[in-house]
Coordinates of C-alpha atoms and ligand atoms in Angstrom, one line a residue:
M1 CA 99.1 103.3 120.2
K2 CA 102.1 101.0 119.4
Q3 CA 104.5 100.7 116.6
F4 CA 104.4 97.4 114.7
F5 CA 106.8 95.6 112.4
I6 CA 105.8 92.5 110.3
K7 CA 108.5 90.2 109.0
S8 CA 107.0 88.0 106.2
Y9 CA 108.8 84.8 105.1
G10 CA 108.1 82.5 102.2
C11 CA 105.3 82.7 99.6
Q12 CA 103.1 85.4 98.1
M13 CA 100.2 84.2 100.2
N14 CA 102.1 85.2 103.4
S15 CA 102.8 88.6 101.8
Y16 CA 99.1 89.0 101.3
D17 CA 98.3 87.8 104.8
S18 CA 100.9 90.2 106.2
L19 CA 99.2 93.1 104.4
R20 CA 95.9 92.2 105.9
I21 CA 97.4 91.9 109.4
A22 CA 98.9 95.4 108.9
D23 CA 95.4 96.7 107.8
A24 CA 93.9 95.4 111.1
L25 CA 96.7 96.8 113.3
Q26 CA 96.4 100.2 111.6
E27 CA 92.6 100.1 112.0
A28 CA 93.2 99.4 115.7
G29 CA 95.3 102.6 115.8
H30 CA 98.8 101.2 115.7
K31 CA 101.5 102.7 113.4
S32 CA 103.7 100.8 111.0
A33 CA 107.4 101.0 112.0
S34 CA 110.1 101.1 109.2
S35 CA 112.3 98.6 111.0
M36 CA 112.3 95.9 113.8
N37 CA 114.3 98.3 116.0
D38 CA 111.6 101.0 116.0
A39 CA 108.7 98.6 116.9
N40 CA 107.2 97.3 120.1
I41 CA 104.9 94.8 118.4
L42 CA 106.9 92.3 116.3
V43 CA 104.9 89.9 114.0
F44 CA 106.7 87.0 112.4
N45 CA 104.6 85.6 109.5
T46 CA 106.4 82.3 109.0
C47 CA 107.0 79.7 106.2
S48 CA 107.7 76.0 106.7
I49 CA 108.3 74.9 103.1
R50 CA 111.9 73.9 103.8
E51 CA 113.9 73.1 107.0
K52 CA 116.0 76.3 106.6
A53 CA 112.8 78.3 106.8
D54 CA 112.0 77.0 110.3
E55 CA 115.5 77.8 111.6
K56 CA 115.4 81.3 110.2
L57 CA 112.5 82.0 112.5
F58 CA 114.3 80.9 115.6
S59 CA 117.4 83.0 114.9
D60 CA 115.1 86.1 114.4
L61 CA 113.3 85.2 117.6
G62 CA 116.6 85.3 119.4
R63 CA 117.1 88.9 118.4
A64 CA 113.5 89.8 119.2
R65 CA 114.1 88.4 122.7
L66 CA 116.9 90.8 123.3
K67 CA 114.7 93.7 122.3
K68 CA 112.0 92.4 124.7
L69 CA 114.5 92.2 127.6
Q70 CA 115.5 95.9 126.9
A71 CA 111.8 96.9 127.0
Q72 CA 111.3 95.1 130.2
V73 CA 114.1 97.1 131.8
T74 CA 112.4 100.4 130.8
G75 CA 109.0 98.9 131.7
D76 CA 107.7 99.4 128.2
D77 CA 105.1 97.0 126.6
F78 CA 106.6 94.7 124.0
I79 CA 104.6 92.0 122.3
I80 CA 106.0 89.2 120.0
V81 CA 103.6 87.4 117.7
V82 CA 104.3 84.3 115.6
T83 CA 101.9 83.4 112.8
G84 CA 102.0 81.6 109.5
C85 CA 102.8 77.9 108.7
V86 CA 105.4 77.3 111.4
A87 CA 102.9 78.6 114.0
Q88 CA 100.3 76.2 112.7
S89 CA 102.6 73.1 112.6
K90 CA 104.9 73.8 115.5
S91 CA 103.0 76.0 118.0
E92 CA 104.1 73.8 121.0
D93 CA 107.7 73.7 119.8
I94 CA 107.7 77.5 119.5
A95 CA 106.2 77.8 123.0
K96 CA 108.9 75.5 124.4
R97 CA 111.9 76.9 122.5
A98 CA 110.8 80.5 122.7
P99 CA 108.7 81.0 125.9
Y100 CA 109.0 84.8 125.5
V101 CA 106.7 84.7 122.4
D102 CA 103.3 86.0 123.5
I103 CA 100.9 85.1 120.8
I104 CA 101.1 82.1 118.4
V105 CA 98.3 81.8 115.9
G106 CA 97.9 79.8 112.6
P107 CA 97.5 81.4 109.2
Q108 CA 93.7 81.1 109.4
E109 CA 93.5 83.0 112.7
I110 CA 95.2 86.2 111.5
H111 CA 91.9 88.1 111.6
K112 CA 92.0 88.0 115.5
I113 CA 95.6 89.3 116.0
A114 CA 94.6 92.9 116.6
E115 CA 92.0 91.8 119.1
D116 CA 94.6 89.5 120.8
I117 CA 97.0 92.4 121.1
K118 CA 94.3 94.6 122.6
N119 CA 93.3 91.9 125.2
F120 CA 96.8 90.7 125.8
E121 CA 97.8 90.6 129.4
K122 CA 101.4 89.7 130.4
K123 CA 102.0 86.0 131.2
N124 CA 98.7 84.8 129.5
K125 CA 100.2 83.4 126.3
I126 CA 97.7 83.0 123.5
I127 CA 98.0 79.9 121.2
R128 CA 95.3 79.3 118.5
T129 CA 95.6 77.0 115.5
E130 CA 92.0 76.6 114.3
S131 CA 91.9 75.8 110.6
N132 CA 89.0 77.6 109.0
A133 CA 89.7 79.8 106.0
Q134 CA 86.1 80.7 105.5
N135 CA 86.0 82.3 108.9
K136 CA 89.2 84.1 108.3
F137 CA 88.0 85.8 105.1
L138 CA 84.6 86.6 106.7
H139 CA 86.3 88.4 109.6
L140 CA 89.3 90.1 108.0
T141 CA 88.9 93.9 108.2
H142 CA 87.5 95.7 105.2
Q143 CA 89.7 98.7 105.9
F144 CA 92.7 98.9 103.6
F145 CA 95.9 100.9 104.1
N146 CA 98.8 101.5 101.8
R147 CA 98.5 99.6 98.5
E148 CA 101.1 99.5 95.7
V149 CA 100.3 99.5 91.9
S150 CA 100.7 95.7 91.8
E151 CA 99.1 93.7 94.6
F152 CA 98.2 90.2 95.5
L153 CA 94.6 89.0 96.2
T154 CA 94.1 85.6 97.7
I155 CA 91.1 83.8 96.1
Q156 CA 91.7 80.3 97.3
E157 CA 93.5 78.8 100.2
G158 CA 94.5 75.3 101.4
C159 CA 95.2 72.2 99.4
D160 CA 93.6 68.7 99.0
N161 CA 96.4 67.2 96.9
F162 CA 98.9 65.9 99.5
C163 CA 102.0 65.8 97.4
T164 CA 104.2 63.5 99.4
Y165 CA 106.9 66.2 100.1
C166 CA 104.7 69.1 101.0
V167 CA 103.4 70.4 104.4
V168 CA 100.9 72.9 103.0
P169 CA 97.8 70.6 103.4
Y170 CA 98.8 70.3 107.1
T171 CA 99.4 74.0 107.6
R172 CA 96.8 75.6 105.4
G173 CA 94.1 73.0 105.7
R174 CA 91.5 71.9 103.0
E175 CA 90.9 73.9 99.9
F176 CA 88.6 76.8 100.3
S177 CA 87.5 79.2 97.5
R178 CA 86.2 82.6 98.4
D179 CA 82.9 83.9 97.0
A180 CA 83.4 85.7 93.6
S181 CA 81.5 88.7 94.8
D182 CA 83.8 89.1 97.8
I183 CA 86.8 89.0 95.5
I184 CA 85.3 91.5 93.1
A185 CA 84.5 93.8 95.9
E186 CA 88.1 93.6 97.2
A187 CA 89.4 94.2 93.7
K188 CA 87.2 97.3 93.3
K189 CA 88.6 98.7 96.6
M190 CA 92.1 98.0 95.5
L191 CA 91.5 99.9 92.2
S192 CA 90.1 102.8 94.2
M193 CA 93.6 102.9 95.8
N194 CA 95.4 103.2 92.5
V195 CA 96.2 99.4 92.1
K196 CA 96.7 98.6 88.4
E197 CA 97.7 95.0 88.5
I198 CA 96.1 92.2 90.5
I199 CA 97.8 88.9 91.1
L200 CA 95.3 86.2 92.0
L201 CA 96.7 83.8 94.6
G202 CA 96.0 80.3 95.6
Q203 CA 98.0 77.2 96.6
N204 CA 96.1 75.7 93.6
V205 CA 94.7 78.9 92.1
N206 CA 93.3 77.1 89.0
S207 CA 91.3 74.7 91.1
Y208 CA 89.3 77.8 92.3
R209 CA 85.6 76.9 92.6
G210 CA 83.8 79.9 94.3
I211 CA 80.1 80.8 94.3
G212 CA 79.4 83.6 91.8
P213 CA 76.8 86.4 92.4
D214 CA 74.5 84.3 90.1
G215 CA 74.6 81.5 92.6
E216 CA 76.6 79.3 90.1
T217 CA 80.0 77.8 90.8
W218 CA 82.6 79.9 89.1
N219 CA 86.1 78.6 88.1
L220 CA 89.2 80.7 87.7
S221 CA 88.4 81.6 84.0
R222 CA 84.9 82.8 84.9
L223 CA 86.3 85.0 87.6
I224 CA 89.0 86.5 85.3
F225 CA 86.4 87.5 82.7
A226 CA 84.5 89.3 85.4
L227 CA 87.5 91.1 86.9
A228 CA 88.6 92.1 83.4
D229 CA 85.4 94.3 83.2
L230 CA 86.5 96.4 86.1
D231 CA 87.4 100.0 85.2
G232 CA 91.1 100.9 85.8
L233 CA 92.4 97.3 86.0
K234 CA 95.3 97.1 83.6
R235 CA 96.7 93.6 84.3
I236 CA 95.7 90.3 85.8
R237 CA 98.0 87.5 86.8
Y238 CA 97.4 84.3 88.7
T239 CA 99.6 81.9 90.7
T240 CA 100.2 79.1 91.6
S241 CA 98.7 76.7 89.1
N242 CA 98.6 73.0 89.3
P243 CA 99.1 71.2 85.9
K244 CA 96.3 68.7 86.7
D245 CA 93.8 71.6 86.7
V246 CA 94.9 73.2 83.5
D247 CA 91.9 73.1 81.1
E248 CA 90.3 74.6 78.0
S249 CA 88.5 77.3 80.1
I250 CA 91.8 78.9 81.2
A251 CA 93.1 78.7 77.6
L252 CA 90.0 80.6 76.5
A253 CA 90.7 83.3 79.1
H254 CA 94.2 83.7 77.7
R255 CA 92.8 83.9 74.2
E256 CA 90.2 86.5 74.9
V257 CA 91.2 88.6 77.9
A258 CA 93.7 91.1 76.7
I259 CA 94.8 92.2 80.2
L260 CA 95.5 88.6 81.3
M261 CA 99.3 88.4 81.1
P262 CA 100.8 85.7 78.8
F263 CA 103.0 84.3 81.5
V264 CA 102.1 81.3 83.6
H265 CA 103.9 79.8 86.6
L266 CA 103.3 76.1 86.2
P267 CA 105.4 74.0 88.7
V268 CA 106.3 70.6 87.2
Q269 CA 108.8 69.5 89.9
S270 CA 110.3 66.6 87.8
G271 CA 110.4 65.3 84.3
S272 CA 110.3 61.6 85.4
N273 CA 107.0 59.8 85.6
A274 CA 108.4 57.5 88.3
V275 CA 109.3 60.4 90.4
L276 CA 106.1 62.3 89.7
Q277 CA 104.2 59.2 90.9
R278 CA 106.2 59.0 94.1
M279 CA 105.5 62.7 94.6
N280 CA 101.8 62.0 94.1
R281 CA 101.6 64.9 91.6
K282 CA 98.7 63.4 89.6
Y283 CA 100.0 64.1 86.2
S284 CA 102.7 62.7 83.9
A285 CA 105.5 64.5 82.0
E286 CA 103.5 63.9 78.8
E287 CA 100.3 65.5 80.3
Y288 CA 102.4 68.4 81.5
L289 CA 103.7 68.9 77.9
K290 CA 100.1 68.9 76.8
C291 CA 99.2 71.7 79.2
I292 CA 102.1 73.8 77.8
D293 CA 100.9 73.1 74.2
L294 CA 97.2 74.0 75.1
L295 CA 98.3 77.3 76.6
R296 CA 100.8 78.1 73.9
D297 CA 98.0 77.5 71.3
S298 CA 95.9 80.1 73.1
R299 CA 98.5 82.9 72.7
S300 CA 101.6 82.6 70.6
D301 CA 103.5 84.9 72.9
M302 CA 102.9 82.7 76.0
A303 CA 105.9 82.0 78.3
F304 CA 106.3 79.9 81.4
S305 CA 108.1 79.6 84.7
S306 CA 108.2 76.5 86.8
D307 CA 109.5 74.9 90.0
F308 CA 111.8 71.9 90.3
I309 CA 112.8 69.6 93.1
V310 CA 116.1 67.6 92.5
G311 CA 117.2 64.6 94.6
F312 CA 113.7 63.4 95.5
P313 CA 113.9 59.9 97.2
G314 CA 114.7 57.3 94.7
E315 CA 115.6 59.7 91.9
T316 CA 118.1 58.0 89.6
D317 CA 120.5 59.6 87.0
D318 CA 118.0 58.5 84.4
D319 CA 115.1 60.2 86.2
F320 CA 117.2 63.4 86.4
Q321 CA 118.0 63.2 82.7
K322 CA 114.3 63.1 82.0
T323 CA 113.9 66.4 83.9
L324 CA 116.7 67.9 81.8
D325 CA 115.0 66.6 78.6
L326 CA 111.7 68.2 79.6
V327 CA 113.5 71.5 80.4
E328 CA 115.2 71.4 77.0
K329 CA 111.8 70.8 75.2
I330 CA 109.9 73.7 76.9
K331 CA 112.6 76.4 77.5
F332 CA 111.5 78.3 80.5
A333 CA 111.6 82.1 80.8
Q334 CA 112.2 81.7 84.5
A335 CA 112.4 78.8 87.0
Y336 CA 113.0 78.0 90.7
S337 CA 114.8 74.9 91.7
F338 CA 115.6 73.3 95.0
K339 CA 117.2 70.3 96.6
Y340 CA 114.6 67.9 98.1
S341 CA 114.2 68.9 101.8
P342 CA 112.6 66.2 104.0
R343 CA 109.7 67.8 105.9
P344 CA 108.5 66.3 109.3
G345 CA 105.2 64.5 109.0
T346 CA 105.3 64.1 105.2
A347 CA 105.1 60.7 103.4
A348 CA 108.4 61.3 101.5
E349 CA 110.3 61.9 104.7
K350 CA 109.9 58.1 105.4
M351 CA 110.6 57.0 101.9
P352 CA 113.6 54.6 101.2
N353 CA 116.5 55.5 98.8
Q354 CA 117.0 59.1 100.2
V355 CA 119.5 60.7 97.8
P356 CA 122.9 61.7 99.3
E357 CA 123.3 65.5 99.8
E358 CA 126.3 65.9 97.5
R359 CA 124.4 64.1 94.7
K360 CA 121.5 66.6 95.2
S361 CA 124.0 69.5 95.0
E362 CA 125.6 68.2 91.8
R363 CA 122.2 67.8 90.1
L364 CA 121.0 71.2 91.3
Q365 CA 124.1 72.9 89.9
I366 CA 123.6 71.2 86.5
L367 CA 119.9 72.1 86.4
Q368 CA 120.4 75.7 87.5
K369 CA 123.0 76.3 84.9
I370 CA 120.6 75.3 82.1
L371 CA 117.7 77.2 83.6
N372 CA 119.8 80.4 84.0
D373 CA 121.0 80.0 80.4
Q374 CA 117.4 79.7 79.3
Q375 CA 116.3 82.8 81.2
S376 CA 119.3 84.8 79.8
S377 CA 118.4 83.8 76.2
F378 CA 114.7 84.6 76.8
N379 CA 115.7 88.1 78.0
E380 CA 118.3 88.6 75.2
G381 CA 115.6 87.7 72.7
Y382 CA 113.9 91.0 73.5
V383 CA 116.9 93.3 72.8
G384 CA 115.8 95.4 69.8
G385 CA 112.2 94.3 70.4
H386 CA 109.4 95.8 72.5
L387 CA 107.7 95.0 75.8
N388 CA 104.7 96.5 77.6
V389 CA 106.0 97.7 81.0
L390 CA 103.9 98.6 84.1
V391 CA 105.8 101.3 85.9
T392 CA 106.1 100.3 89.6
K393 CA 108.6 102.7 91.1
G394 CA 111.3 105.3 90.5
G395 CA 114.8 104.2 89.3
R396 CA 118.2 104.9 90.9
H397 CA 119.1 107.5 88.2
K398 CA 117.5 110.8 87.2
N399 CA 114.5 110.4 84.8
Q400 CA 114.8 106.6 85.3
Q401 CA 111.9 104.4 86.3
V402 CA 111.5 100.7 86.9
G403 CA 108.7 98.4 86.0
R404 CA 107.6 94.9 85.1
S405 CA 107.0 93.5 81.6
E406 CA 104.2 91.2 80.8
Y407 CA 106.7 88.4 81.6
S408 CA 107.5 89.9 85.0
Q409 CA 110.9 90.9 83.8
S410 CA 112.3 93.9 85.7
V411 CA 112.8 96.7 83.2
A412 CA 114.7 100.0 83.8
I413 CA 113.3 102.7 81.6
C414 CA 115.7 105.6 80.8
D415 CA 114.6 109.2 80.0
S416 CA 111.2 108.4 81.3
Y417 CA 108.4 111.0 82.0
L418 CA 106.0 108.3 83.0
E419 CA 103.9 108.0 86.2
I420 CA 103.9 105.0 88.6
G421 CA 101.0 102.9 87.4
D422 CA 101.4 103.8 83.7
V423 CA 101.8 100.9 81.2
A424 CA 104.2 101.9 78.4
R425 CA 105.5 100.4 75.2
V426 CA 109.3 100.1 75.7
K427 CA 112.0 99.4 73.2
I428 CA 114.5 97.1 74.9
T429 CA 118.1 98.2 74.3
E430 CA 120.0 96.0 76.7
S431 CA 119.7 92.7 78.6
M432 CA 121.5 92.3 82.0
S433 CA 121.7 89.0 84.0
H434 CA 118.2 89.3 85.6
S435 CA 116.8 92.6 84.2
L436 CA 116.4 94.6 81.0
V437 CA 117.0 98.3 80.0
G438 CA 114.9 100.2 77.5
V439 CA 113.4 103.5 76.3
V440 CA 109.8 104.5 75.9
V441 CA 108.6 104.3 72.3
Ligands
LIG501 S1 99.6 70.9 95.2 FE1 101.1 69.7 96.3 S2 102.9 71.1 96.4 FE2 101.2 72.4 96.0 S3 100.4 73.1 97.9 FE3 99.3 71.2 97.4 S4 100.4 69.5 98.4 FE4 101.8 71.3 98.3

């Protein structure tokens, strides 16, 4: 029996994969350690979305190496595993730069990690980067350990879109949608473990096309209607959507499924059609606005978050102004914005007219100021009003609990007698920079 510690970087899909790796390691008899220092199996589940992400891994591996050397002195077993998107795209590089890493497997080989550790013999490094999501989901353990009231559930993996700045199609492979009956079975198991909110995951979650129990091909909307019938499920969310796949069927789900939250993460990246074209995003700014209108017409209380990239190759001041104009039109409840980061092997990396770093920083600062102001005014708009809050954990103060509103805002509830997992109507009394305070009605 060993103690394992999993460090998960990057996206929600990595968080889900890390949970499934932990299930398999516990099923194999290993125990979860509370910190890297208490573990003799270290698993790094990596992200390669931006350059900084790669480098973060190598600095952590440096620390892991020291722990391994200490273990070798005392003759203890110590295994280092690297998985996730950097393992998929840079397995040879990792093996060269960090020869003390024992097991390097891609994100679609995580179902074999427990077996690898069992069969691992010193000196025989294991490297596997097969790309077969179907196989992964077929062989992931069905034993679940430790679930929170709000949990992710991957329904679709991989991507066929090849946006020119993105590595995901190279690290997660082609789009694969799980069978709906598989997903429903996993959801039922999660509900039996007191999960109340399920967040459906996919790189392009709204291009989900899985086989239903009726043999038909189901889309995301059809799946949501089926999940909404499950006893005990209080909330459904889904992420990440692609604007090109927003259609009437998902608007129908928002109109009719009460437990589907009125908050959609819809990355736009830029407001300039010229930039969107060079990004190969397959929609225009006008079409994006139509998606927003379609969803807003389905529920008047609908709100949005988004992703932005500034400084994409060739982006002019006028292009950037178009992004600001779009942001002004929509007013986002939340948003994530980044400077363009050239990724090895992507088409954009080789594009002419790369934008100077300081120009990227200027634009990011301007955009983030506006987005932060929009988020603050969205939150302030609820002071004196009411939100429905799912209690997720205890608060720092006596009789205080913390939860998430339907817009994923963090809400501290004072004088609360609620249980974790309860959904309460809360009167908002105060708005802080990134959270709210309220009392139960
Ligand atoms: S849609 Fe584009 S940005 Fe999103 S995962 Fe696919 S290639 Fe990457």
